[in-house]
Coordinates of C-alpha atoms in Angstrom, one line a residue:
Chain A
X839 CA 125.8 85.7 94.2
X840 CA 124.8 87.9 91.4
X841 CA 121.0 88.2 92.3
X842 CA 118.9 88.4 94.8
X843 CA 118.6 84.5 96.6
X844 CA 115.4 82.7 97.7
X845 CA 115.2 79.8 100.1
X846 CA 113.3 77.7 100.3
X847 CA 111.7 77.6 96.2
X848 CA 108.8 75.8 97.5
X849 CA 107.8 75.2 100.8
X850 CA 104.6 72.6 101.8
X851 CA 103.7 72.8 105.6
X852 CA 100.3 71.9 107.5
X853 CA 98.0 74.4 108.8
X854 CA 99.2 75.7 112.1
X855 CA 103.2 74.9 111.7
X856 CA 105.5 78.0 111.7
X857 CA 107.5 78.5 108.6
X858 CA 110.5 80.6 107.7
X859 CA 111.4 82.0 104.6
X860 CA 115.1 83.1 103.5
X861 CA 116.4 85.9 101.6
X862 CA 119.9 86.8 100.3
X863 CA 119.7 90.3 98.9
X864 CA 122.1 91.4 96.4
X865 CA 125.9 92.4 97.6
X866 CA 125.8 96.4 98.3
X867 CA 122.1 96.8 98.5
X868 CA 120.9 98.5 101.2
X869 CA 117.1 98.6 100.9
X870 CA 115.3 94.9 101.3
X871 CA 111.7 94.4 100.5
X872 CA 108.9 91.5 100.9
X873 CA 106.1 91.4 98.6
X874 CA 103.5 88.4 98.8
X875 CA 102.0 87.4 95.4
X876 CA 98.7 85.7 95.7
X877 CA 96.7 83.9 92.5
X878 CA 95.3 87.2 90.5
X879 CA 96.1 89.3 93.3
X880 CA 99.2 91.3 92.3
X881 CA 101.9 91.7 94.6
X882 CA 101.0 93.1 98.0
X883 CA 103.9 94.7 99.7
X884 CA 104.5 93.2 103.3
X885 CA 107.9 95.4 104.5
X886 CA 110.7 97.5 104.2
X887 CA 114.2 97.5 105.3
X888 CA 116.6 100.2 104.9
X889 CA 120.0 100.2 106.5
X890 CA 120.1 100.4 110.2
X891 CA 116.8 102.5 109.8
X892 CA 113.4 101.2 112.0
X893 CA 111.7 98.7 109.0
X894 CA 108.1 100.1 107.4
X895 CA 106.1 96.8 108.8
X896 CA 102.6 98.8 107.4
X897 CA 101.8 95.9 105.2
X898 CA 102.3 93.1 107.3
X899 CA 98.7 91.6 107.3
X900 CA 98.8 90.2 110.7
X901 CA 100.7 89.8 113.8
X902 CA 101.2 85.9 112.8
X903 CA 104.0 87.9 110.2
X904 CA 107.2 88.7 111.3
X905 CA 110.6 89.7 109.7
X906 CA 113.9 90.4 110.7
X907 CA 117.0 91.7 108.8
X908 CA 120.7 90.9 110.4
X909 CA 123.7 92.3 109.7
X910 CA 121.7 94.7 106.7
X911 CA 122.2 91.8 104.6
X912 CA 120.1 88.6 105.2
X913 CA 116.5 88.7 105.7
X914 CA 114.2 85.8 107.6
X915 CA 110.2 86.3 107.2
X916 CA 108.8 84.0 109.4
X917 CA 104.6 83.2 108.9
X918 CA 103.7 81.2 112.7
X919 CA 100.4 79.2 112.8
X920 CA 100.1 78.9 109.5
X921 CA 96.6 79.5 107.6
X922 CA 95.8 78.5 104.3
X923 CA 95.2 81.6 103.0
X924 CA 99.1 82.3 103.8
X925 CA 99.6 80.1 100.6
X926 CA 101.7 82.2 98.0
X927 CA 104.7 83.0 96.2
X928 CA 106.9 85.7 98.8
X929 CA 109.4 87.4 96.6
X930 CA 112.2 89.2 98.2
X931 CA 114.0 92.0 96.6
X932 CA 116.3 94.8 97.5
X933 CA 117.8 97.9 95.8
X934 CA 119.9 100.6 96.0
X935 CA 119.5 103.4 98.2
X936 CA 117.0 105.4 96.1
X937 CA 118.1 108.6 94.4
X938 CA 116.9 110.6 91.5
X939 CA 118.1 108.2 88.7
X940 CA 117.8 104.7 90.9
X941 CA 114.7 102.9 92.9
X942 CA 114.2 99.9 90.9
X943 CA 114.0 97.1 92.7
X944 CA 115.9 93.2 92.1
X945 CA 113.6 90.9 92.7
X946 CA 114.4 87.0 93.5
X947 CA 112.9 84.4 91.8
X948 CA 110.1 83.6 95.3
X949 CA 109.6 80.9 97.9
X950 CA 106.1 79.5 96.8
X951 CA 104.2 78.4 100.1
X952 CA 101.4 76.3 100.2
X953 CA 99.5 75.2 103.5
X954 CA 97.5 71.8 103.9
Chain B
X1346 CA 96.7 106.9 98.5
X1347 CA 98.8 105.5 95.3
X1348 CA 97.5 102.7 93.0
X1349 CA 97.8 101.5 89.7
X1350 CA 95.7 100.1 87.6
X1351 CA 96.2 97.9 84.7
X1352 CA 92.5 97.4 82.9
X1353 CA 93.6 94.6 80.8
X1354 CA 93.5 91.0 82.4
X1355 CA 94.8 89.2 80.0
X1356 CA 95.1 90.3 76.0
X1357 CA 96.1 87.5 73.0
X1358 CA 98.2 88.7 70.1
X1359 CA 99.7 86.9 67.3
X1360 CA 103.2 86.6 66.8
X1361 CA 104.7 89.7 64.9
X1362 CA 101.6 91.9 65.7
X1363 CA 102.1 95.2 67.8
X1364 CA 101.5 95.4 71.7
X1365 CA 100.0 98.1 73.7
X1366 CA 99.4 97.4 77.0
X1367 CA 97.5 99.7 79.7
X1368 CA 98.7 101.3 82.6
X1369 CA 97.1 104.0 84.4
X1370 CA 98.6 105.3 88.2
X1371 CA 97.1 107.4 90.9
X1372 CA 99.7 109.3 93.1
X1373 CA 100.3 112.9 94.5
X1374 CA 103.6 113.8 93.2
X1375 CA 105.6 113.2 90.2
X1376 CA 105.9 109.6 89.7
X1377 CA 108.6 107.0 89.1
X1378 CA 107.3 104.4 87.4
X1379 CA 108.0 101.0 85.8
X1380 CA 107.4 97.8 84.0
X1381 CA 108.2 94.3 85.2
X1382 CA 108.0 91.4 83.6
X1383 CA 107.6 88.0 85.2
X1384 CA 107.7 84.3 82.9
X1385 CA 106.3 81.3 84.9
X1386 CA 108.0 80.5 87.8
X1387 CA 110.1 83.2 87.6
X1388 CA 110.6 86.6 89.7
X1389 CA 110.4 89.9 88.3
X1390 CA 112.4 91.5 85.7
X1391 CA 112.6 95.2 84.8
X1392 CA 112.1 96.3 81.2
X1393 CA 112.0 99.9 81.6
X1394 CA 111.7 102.7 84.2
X1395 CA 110.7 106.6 84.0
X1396 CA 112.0 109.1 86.4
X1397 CA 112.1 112.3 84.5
X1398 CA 113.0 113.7 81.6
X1399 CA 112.2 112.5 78.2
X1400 CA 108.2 111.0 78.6
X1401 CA 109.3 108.2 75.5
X1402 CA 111.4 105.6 77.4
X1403 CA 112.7 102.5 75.9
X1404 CA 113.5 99.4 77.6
X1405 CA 115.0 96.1 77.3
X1406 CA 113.6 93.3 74.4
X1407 CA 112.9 96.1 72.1
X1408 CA 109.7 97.4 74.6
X1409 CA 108.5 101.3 75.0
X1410 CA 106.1 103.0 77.4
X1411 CA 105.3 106.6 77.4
X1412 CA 104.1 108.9 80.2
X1413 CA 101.5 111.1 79.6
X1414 CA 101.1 113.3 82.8
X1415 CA 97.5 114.5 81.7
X1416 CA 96.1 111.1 81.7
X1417 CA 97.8 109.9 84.1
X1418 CA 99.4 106.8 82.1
X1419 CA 102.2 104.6 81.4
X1420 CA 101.5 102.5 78.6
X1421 CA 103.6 100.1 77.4
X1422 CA 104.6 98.9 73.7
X1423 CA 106.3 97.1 71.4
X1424 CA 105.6 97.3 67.1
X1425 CA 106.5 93.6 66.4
X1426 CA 106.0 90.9 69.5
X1427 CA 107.7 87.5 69.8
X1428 CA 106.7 84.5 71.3
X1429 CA 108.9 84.8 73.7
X1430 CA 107.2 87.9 74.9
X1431 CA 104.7 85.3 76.6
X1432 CA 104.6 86.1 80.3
X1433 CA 102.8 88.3 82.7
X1434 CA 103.2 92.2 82.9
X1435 CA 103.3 94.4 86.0
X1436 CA 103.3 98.0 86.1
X1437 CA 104.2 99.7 89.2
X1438 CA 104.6 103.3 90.8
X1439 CA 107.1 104.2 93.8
X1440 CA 106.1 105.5 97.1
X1441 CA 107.8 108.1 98.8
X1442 CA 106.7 107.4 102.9
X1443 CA 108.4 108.8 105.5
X1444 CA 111.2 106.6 106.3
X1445 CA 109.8 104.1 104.0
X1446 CA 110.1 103.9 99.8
X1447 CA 107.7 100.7 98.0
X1448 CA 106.7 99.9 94.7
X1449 CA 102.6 99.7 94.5
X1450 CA 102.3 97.5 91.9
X1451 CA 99.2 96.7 89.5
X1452 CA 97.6 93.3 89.2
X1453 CA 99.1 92.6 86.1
X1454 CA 98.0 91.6 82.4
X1455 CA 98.9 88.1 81.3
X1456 CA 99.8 88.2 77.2
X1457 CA 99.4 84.9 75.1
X1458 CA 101.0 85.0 72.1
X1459 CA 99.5 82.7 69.2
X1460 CA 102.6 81.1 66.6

């Protein structure tokens, strides 16, 4: 597609479940990024993905977070034993490789999470 | 480390009025910076973005921002605002880690726009 993809839009899961989040970066990007949105919190950045380069996992909060990028194209974030304050929107993006006249980031439109 | 700051929580404006809204960054080296916008239930979209160069930079839907090194700010404008300009506002500033390149973003300012 033309943008970045998101999948699930919303996900509803029960405290404790494991829960995987999808993301289709755009065609030709090489750089993939997770950011986690909380309610009047911003957007927190959770990792990095560049090419076939070791990911930046530095904002990761826990080790209950995981992520995986195959192929430098599709991207799985996986949450296990979920807490409620996991609940969120995740927004993927991804971007070209950054040089002096590129670096902004494609965002999709977010898998909002929420945790019973 | 880098941050951004955005002062403004959330600002009201009548339709047709002008916009400023705030921005101010903290980081070591000469900054790329940007504006995002994001309407409800939407992700983010980029209005503008400086690199270098010319410190007036225009965006999309008739927006400015201007970078003033010396006060370390970004501020964003537009002279004439449209309801449709009703969404929330996220400045950000890029990261240059080793191996690693992020956006820090700020916690955003919310604009209302009254008909």
């Amino acid at each position: 597609g033309a943008g970045v993809s998101q999948s699930p839009s919303n996900k509803v899961t029960e405290k404790g479940k494991d829960v995987e989040l999808r993301c289709d970066p755009i065609s030709g990007h090489t750089a993939l990024y997770w950011y986690r949105q909380s309610l009047g919190q911003g957007l927190e950045f959770l990792i990095y993905f560049q090419g076939n380069s070791a990911p930046d996992k530095s904002g990761l909060p826990s080790d209950r977070f995981s992520a995986e990028r195959t192929g430098g194209s599709v991207s799985t974030l996986t949450i296990q034993r979920t807490q409620q304050e996991d609940s969120a929107v995740y927004l993927c993006a991804s971007s070209h490789l950054v040089t002096s006249s590129t670096g902004e980031l494609f965002f999709g439109e977010g898998s909002r999470l929420t945790v019973l | 480390a880098q941050s951004v700051t955005q002062p403004d929580i959330h600002i009201t404006v009548s339709e047709g009025a002008s916009l400023e809204l705030r921005c101010n960054y903290s980081y070591g080296a000469t900054p790329y910076l940007f504006w995002y916008v994001q309407s409800p239930g939407q992700g983010l979209q980029l209005l503008l973005k400086y690199f270098s160069g010319d410190t007036l930079v225009q965006g999309i839907k008739g927006f400015e921002a201007e970078f003033k090194r010396s006060q370390s700010s970004f501020n964003l404008r537009k002279p004439s605002v449209h309801w449709s300009d009703a969404a929330e506002y996220f400045c950000a500033v890029a990261y240059f880690g080793a191996g690693s390149y992020q956006l820090t973003f700020g916690k955003g300012t919310k604009l209302s726009v009254i008909p």
